[in-house]
Structure formats: C-alpha cells, structure tokens
XYZ file of N, CA and C in Angstrom:
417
model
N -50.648 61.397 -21.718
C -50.808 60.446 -20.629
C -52.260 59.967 -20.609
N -52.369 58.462 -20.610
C -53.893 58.158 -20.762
C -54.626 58.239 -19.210
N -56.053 58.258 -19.090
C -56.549 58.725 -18.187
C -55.946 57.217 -16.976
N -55.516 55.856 -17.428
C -55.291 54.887 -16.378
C -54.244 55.452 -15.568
N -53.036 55.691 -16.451
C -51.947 56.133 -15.975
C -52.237 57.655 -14.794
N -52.873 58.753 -15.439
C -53.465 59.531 -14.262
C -53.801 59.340 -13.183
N -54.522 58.276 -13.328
C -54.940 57.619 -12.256
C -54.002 57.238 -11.432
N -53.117 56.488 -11.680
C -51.833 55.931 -11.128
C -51.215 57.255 -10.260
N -50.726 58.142 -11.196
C -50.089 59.172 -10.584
C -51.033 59.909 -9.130
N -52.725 60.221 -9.171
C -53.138 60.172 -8.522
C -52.864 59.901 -7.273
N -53.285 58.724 -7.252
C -52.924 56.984 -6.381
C -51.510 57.006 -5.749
N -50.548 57.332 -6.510
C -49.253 57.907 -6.243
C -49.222 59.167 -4.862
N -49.361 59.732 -5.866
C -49.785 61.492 -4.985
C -50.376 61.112 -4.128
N -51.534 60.397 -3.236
C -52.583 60.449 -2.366
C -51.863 59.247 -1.407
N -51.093 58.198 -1.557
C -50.177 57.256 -0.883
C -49.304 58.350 -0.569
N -48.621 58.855 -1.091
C -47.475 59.195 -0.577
C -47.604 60.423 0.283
N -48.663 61.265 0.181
C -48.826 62.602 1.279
C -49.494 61.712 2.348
N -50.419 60.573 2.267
C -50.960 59.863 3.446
C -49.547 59.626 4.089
N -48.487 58.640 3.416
C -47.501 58.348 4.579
C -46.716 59.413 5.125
N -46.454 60.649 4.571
C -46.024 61.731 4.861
C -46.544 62.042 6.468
N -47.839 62.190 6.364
C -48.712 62.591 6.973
C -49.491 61.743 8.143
N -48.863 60.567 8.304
C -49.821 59.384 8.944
C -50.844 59.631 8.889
N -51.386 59.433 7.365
C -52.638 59.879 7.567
C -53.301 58.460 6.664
N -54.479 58.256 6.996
C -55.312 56.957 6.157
C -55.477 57.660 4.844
N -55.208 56.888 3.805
C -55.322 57.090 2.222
C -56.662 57.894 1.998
N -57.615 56.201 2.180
C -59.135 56.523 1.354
C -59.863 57.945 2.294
N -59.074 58.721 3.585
C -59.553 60.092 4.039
C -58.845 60.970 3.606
N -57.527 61.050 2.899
C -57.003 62.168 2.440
C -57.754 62.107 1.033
N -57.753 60.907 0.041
C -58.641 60.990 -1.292
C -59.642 61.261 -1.137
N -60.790 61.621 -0.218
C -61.986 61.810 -0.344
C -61.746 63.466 0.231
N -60.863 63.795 1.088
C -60.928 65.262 1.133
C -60.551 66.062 0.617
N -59.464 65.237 -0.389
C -59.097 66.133 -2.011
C -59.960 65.959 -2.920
N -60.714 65.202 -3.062
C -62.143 64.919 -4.155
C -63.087 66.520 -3.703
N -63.344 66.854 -2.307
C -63.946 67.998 -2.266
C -63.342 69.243 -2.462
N -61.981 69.417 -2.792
C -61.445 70.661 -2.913
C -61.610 70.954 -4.115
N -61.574 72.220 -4.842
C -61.731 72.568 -5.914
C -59.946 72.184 -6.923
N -59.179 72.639 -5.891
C -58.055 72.466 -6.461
C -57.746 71.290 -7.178
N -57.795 70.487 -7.217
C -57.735 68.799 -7.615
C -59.153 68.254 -8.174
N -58.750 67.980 -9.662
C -59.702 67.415 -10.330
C -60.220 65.893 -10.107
N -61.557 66.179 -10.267
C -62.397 64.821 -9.712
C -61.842 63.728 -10.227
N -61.897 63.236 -9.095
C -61.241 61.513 -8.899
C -61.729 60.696 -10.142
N -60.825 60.260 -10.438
C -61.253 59.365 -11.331
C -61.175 57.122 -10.797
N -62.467 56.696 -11.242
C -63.070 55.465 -10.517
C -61.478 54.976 -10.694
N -60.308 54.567 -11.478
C -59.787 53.527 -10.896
C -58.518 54.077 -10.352
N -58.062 55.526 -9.772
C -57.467 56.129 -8.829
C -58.059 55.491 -7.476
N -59.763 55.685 -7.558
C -60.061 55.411 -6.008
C -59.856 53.887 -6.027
N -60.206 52.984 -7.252
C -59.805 51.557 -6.944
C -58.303 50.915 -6.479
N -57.469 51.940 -7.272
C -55.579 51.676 -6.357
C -55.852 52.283 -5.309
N -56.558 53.293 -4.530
C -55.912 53.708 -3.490
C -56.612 52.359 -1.993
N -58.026 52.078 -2.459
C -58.542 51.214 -1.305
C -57.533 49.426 -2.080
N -57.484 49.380 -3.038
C -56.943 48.110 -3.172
C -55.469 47.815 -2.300
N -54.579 49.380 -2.666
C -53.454 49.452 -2.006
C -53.860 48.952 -0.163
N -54.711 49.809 0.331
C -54.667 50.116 1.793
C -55.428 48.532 1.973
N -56.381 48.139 1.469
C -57.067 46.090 1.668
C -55.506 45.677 1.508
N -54.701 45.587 1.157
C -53.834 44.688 0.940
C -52.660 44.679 1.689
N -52.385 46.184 2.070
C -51.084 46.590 2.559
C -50.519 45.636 3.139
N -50.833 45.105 4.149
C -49.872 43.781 5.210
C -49.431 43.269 4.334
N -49.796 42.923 3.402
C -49.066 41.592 2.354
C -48.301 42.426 1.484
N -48.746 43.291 0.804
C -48.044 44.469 0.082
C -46.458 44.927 0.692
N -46.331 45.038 1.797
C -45.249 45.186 2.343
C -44.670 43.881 2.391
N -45.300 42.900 3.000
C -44.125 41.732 3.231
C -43.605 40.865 2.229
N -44.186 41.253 1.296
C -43.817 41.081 -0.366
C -42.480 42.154 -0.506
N -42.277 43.107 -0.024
C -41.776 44.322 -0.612
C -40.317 44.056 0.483
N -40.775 43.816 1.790
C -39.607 43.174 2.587
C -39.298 42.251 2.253
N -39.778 41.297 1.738
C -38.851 39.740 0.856
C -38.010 40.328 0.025
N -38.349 41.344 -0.945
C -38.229 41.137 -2.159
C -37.233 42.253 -3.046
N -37.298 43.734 -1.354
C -36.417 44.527 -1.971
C -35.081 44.357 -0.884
N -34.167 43.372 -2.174
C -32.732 42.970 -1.432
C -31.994 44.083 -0.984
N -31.984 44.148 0.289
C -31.081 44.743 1.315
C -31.463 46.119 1.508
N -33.262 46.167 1.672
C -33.786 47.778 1.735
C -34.744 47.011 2.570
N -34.976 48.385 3.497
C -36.200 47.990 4.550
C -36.855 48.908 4.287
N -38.466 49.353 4.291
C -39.396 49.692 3.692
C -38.901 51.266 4.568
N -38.348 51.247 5.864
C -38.186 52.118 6.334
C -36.715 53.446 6.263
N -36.254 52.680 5.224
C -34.862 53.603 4.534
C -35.337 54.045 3.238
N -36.324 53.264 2.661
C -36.907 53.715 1.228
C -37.453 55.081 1.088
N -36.995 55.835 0.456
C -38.340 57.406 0.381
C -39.931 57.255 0.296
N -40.397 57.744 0.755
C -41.882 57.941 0.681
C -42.824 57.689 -0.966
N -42.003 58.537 -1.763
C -42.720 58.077 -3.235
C -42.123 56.523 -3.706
N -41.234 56.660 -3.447
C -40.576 54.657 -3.705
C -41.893 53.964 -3.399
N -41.960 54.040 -1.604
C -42.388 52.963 -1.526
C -44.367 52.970 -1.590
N -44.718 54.267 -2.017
C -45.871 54.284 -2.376
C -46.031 53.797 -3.747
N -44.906 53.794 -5.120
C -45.272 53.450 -6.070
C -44.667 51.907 -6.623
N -43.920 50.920 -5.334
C -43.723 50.399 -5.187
C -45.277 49.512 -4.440
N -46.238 49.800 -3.590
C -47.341 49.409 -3.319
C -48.268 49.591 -4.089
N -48.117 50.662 -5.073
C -49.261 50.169 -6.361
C -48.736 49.521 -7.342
N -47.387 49.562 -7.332
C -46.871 48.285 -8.599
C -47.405 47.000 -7.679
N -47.067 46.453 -6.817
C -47.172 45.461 -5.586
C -49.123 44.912 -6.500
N -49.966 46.283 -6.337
C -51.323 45.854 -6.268
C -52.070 45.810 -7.602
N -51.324 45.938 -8.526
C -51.671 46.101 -9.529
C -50.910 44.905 -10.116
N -49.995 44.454 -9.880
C -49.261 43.124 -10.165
C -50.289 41.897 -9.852
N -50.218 41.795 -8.735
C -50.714 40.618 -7.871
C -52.615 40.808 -7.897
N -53.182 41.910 -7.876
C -54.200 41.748 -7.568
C -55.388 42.371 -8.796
N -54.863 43.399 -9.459
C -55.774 43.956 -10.834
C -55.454 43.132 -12.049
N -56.917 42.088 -11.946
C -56.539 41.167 -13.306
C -56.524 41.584 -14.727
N -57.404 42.815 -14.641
C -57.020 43.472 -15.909
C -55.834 44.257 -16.446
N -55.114 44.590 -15.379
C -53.278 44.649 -15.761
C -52.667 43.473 -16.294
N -51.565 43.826 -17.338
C -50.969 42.358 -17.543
C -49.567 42.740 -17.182
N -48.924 42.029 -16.682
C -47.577 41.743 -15.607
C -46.882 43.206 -16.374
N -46.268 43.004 -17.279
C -45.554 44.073 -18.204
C -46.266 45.206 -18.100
N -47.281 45.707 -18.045
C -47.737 47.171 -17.478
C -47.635 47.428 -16.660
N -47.886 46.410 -15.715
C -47.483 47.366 -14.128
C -46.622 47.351 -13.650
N -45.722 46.674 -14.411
C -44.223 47.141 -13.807
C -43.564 48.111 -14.333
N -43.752 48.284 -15.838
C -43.493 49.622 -16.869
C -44.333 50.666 -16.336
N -45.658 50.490 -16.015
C -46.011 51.804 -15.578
C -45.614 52.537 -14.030
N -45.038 51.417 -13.219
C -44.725 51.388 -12.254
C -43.179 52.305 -12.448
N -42.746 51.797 -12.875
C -40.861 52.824 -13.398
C -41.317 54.084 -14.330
N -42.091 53.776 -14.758
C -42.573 55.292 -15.549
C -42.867 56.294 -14.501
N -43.382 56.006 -13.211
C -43.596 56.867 -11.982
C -42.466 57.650 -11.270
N -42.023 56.003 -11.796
C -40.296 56.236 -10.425
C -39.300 57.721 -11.753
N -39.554 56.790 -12.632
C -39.176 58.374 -13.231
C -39.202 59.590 -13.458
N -40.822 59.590 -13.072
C -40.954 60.745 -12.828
C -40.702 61.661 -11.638
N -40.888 60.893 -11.060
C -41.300 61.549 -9.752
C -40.218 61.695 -8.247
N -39.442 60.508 -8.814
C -38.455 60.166 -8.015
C -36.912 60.341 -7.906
N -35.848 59.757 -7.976
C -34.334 59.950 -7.770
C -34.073 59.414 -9.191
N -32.918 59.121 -9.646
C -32.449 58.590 -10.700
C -32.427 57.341 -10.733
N -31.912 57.035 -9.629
C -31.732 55.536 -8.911
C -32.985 55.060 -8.647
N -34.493 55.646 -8.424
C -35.600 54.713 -8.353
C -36.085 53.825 -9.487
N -36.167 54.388 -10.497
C -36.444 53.653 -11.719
C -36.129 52.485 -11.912
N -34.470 51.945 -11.784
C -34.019 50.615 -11.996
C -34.215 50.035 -10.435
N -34.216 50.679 -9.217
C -34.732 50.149 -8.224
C -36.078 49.731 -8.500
N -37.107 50.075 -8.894
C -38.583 49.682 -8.847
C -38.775 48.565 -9.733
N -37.663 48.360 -10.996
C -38.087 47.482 -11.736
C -37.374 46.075 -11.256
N -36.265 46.778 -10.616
C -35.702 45.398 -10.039
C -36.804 44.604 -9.269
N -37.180 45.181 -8.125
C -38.085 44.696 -7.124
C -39.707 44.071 -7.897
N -39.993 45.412 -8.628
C -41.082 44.566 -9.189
C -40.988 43.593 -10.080
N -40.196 43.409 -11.206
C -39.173 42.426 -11.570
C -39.257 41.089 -11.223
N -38.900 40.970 -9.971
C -38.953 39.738 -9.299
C -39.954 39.017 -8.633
N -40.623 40.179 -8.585
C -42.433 39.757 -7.950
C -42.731 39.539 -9.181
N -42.858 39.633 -10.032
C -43.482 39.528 -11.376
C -43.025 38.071 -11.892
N -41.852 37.655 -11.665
C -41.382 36.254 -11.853
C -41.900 35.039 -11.096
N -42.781 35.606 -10.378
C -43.352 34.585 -9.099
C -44.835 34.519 -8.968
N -45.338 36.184 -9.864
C -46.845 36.586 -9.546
C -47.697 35.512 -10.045
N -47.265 34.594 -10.755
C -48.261 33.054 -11.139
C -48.457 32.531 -9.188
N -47.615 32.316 -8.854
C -47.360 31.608 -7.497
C -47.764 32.329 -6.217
N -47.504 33.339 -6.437
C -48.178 34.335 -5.628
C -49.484 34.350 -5.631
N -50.443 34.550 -6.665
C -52.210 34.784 -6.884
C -52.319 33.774 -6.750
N -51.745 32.727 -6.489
C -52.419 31.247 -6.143
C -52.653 31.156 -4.546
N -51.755 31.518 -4.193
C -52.210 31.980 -2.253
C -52.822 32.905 -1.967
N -53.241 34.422 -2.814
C -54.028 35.057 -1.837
C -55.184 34.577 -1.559
C-alpha cells in the first residue's frame, strides 16, 4: 500500500470515529498524532481530513443529489466518511485524476466496509465524476 493510499485509510479512520463520536475531525487527528499508538500523521492524511471538514456542506449535498434513494442518514458511518473523501478528492485535489479517486475510493469500501459498499461507492462516485468538469466550475 503506497504511503497516499495510507493516508486515505487514515483520513478514513479519523472521519469515521469523529462521526461516531460527534466529534470535530481536525481534534480527534491531532489527538491521535500525540498518542504513541498511531503512527505520525502523514501531510496529505491531514490535507483530506481539513479539506473534507472546509467542504463538508457541499460534500454532502453532492452526496444527497447523487446517492439515489439513500439519505446520508441510513448510510453507515465508514460509507459515508469514504464517500466524503472520494467527494474531496474528486472535486477538489487537482493532483488526483478522476479514475483514482474513485478506484481508491472502492478500494476502501472494500476494505473496510459491507459487500454491498464497494459497487455502492462507485456508483455514487461514478456519477459525480461524470459531472466533476461542471462541478469545479462552480466552486
């Protein structure tokens, strides 16, 4: 696994115990950066986790357009955290190109998730990805 993708999983891990937890992202990543248990952050883990949380409002209402006949609030917790870094890494990290972050995005859901997330995540990101020209023209 290359160190980007780590990162991802990271970013993953630190979204998804924040929503667990109502807790703000960039304070649970900085209080796992001081534990010994969890190896030091790496720079573009902390860049998905504040890019995710700058964006979220739109991140979601992208995600409510776009995931047909799911509300962000029936989705599991790792869905829709690796569903908001596919979301920010699509639309907003120009050094991703469309096809990675949606592949690396289902590479998550595979891991980490149900059977059924995988082709769920690619569907959704999928379709944002068919639009993400049209999309980065409005943010």
């Amino acid at each position: 696994m290359g160190a980007r993708s780590k990162a991802r999983k990271r970013a993953v891990d630190v979204l998804y115990a924040a929503a667990v937890r109502d807790a703000d992202p960039r304070t649970l990543h900085a209080e796992r950066t001081e534990v010994t248990e969890h190896p030091a952050p790496n720079d573009y883990a902390t860049t998905l986790i504040e890019g995710v949380v700058a964006h979220r409002e739109r991140i979601d209402e992208l995600l409510t357009e776009h995931a047909e006949g799911w509300t962000l609030d029936r989705m599991p917790f790792v869905d829709v955290a690796i569903l908001r870094l596919g979301v920010y890494e699509l639309l907003w990290a120009e050094d991703v190109p469309d096809p990675v972050a949606v592949d690396e995005a289902v590479q998550l859901a595979r891991s980490l998730s149900t059977d059924d997330s995988p082709r769920f995540v690619n569907g959704v990101l999928g379709r944002l990805a068919t639009i993400a020209e049209r999309l980065r023209a409005t943010l």
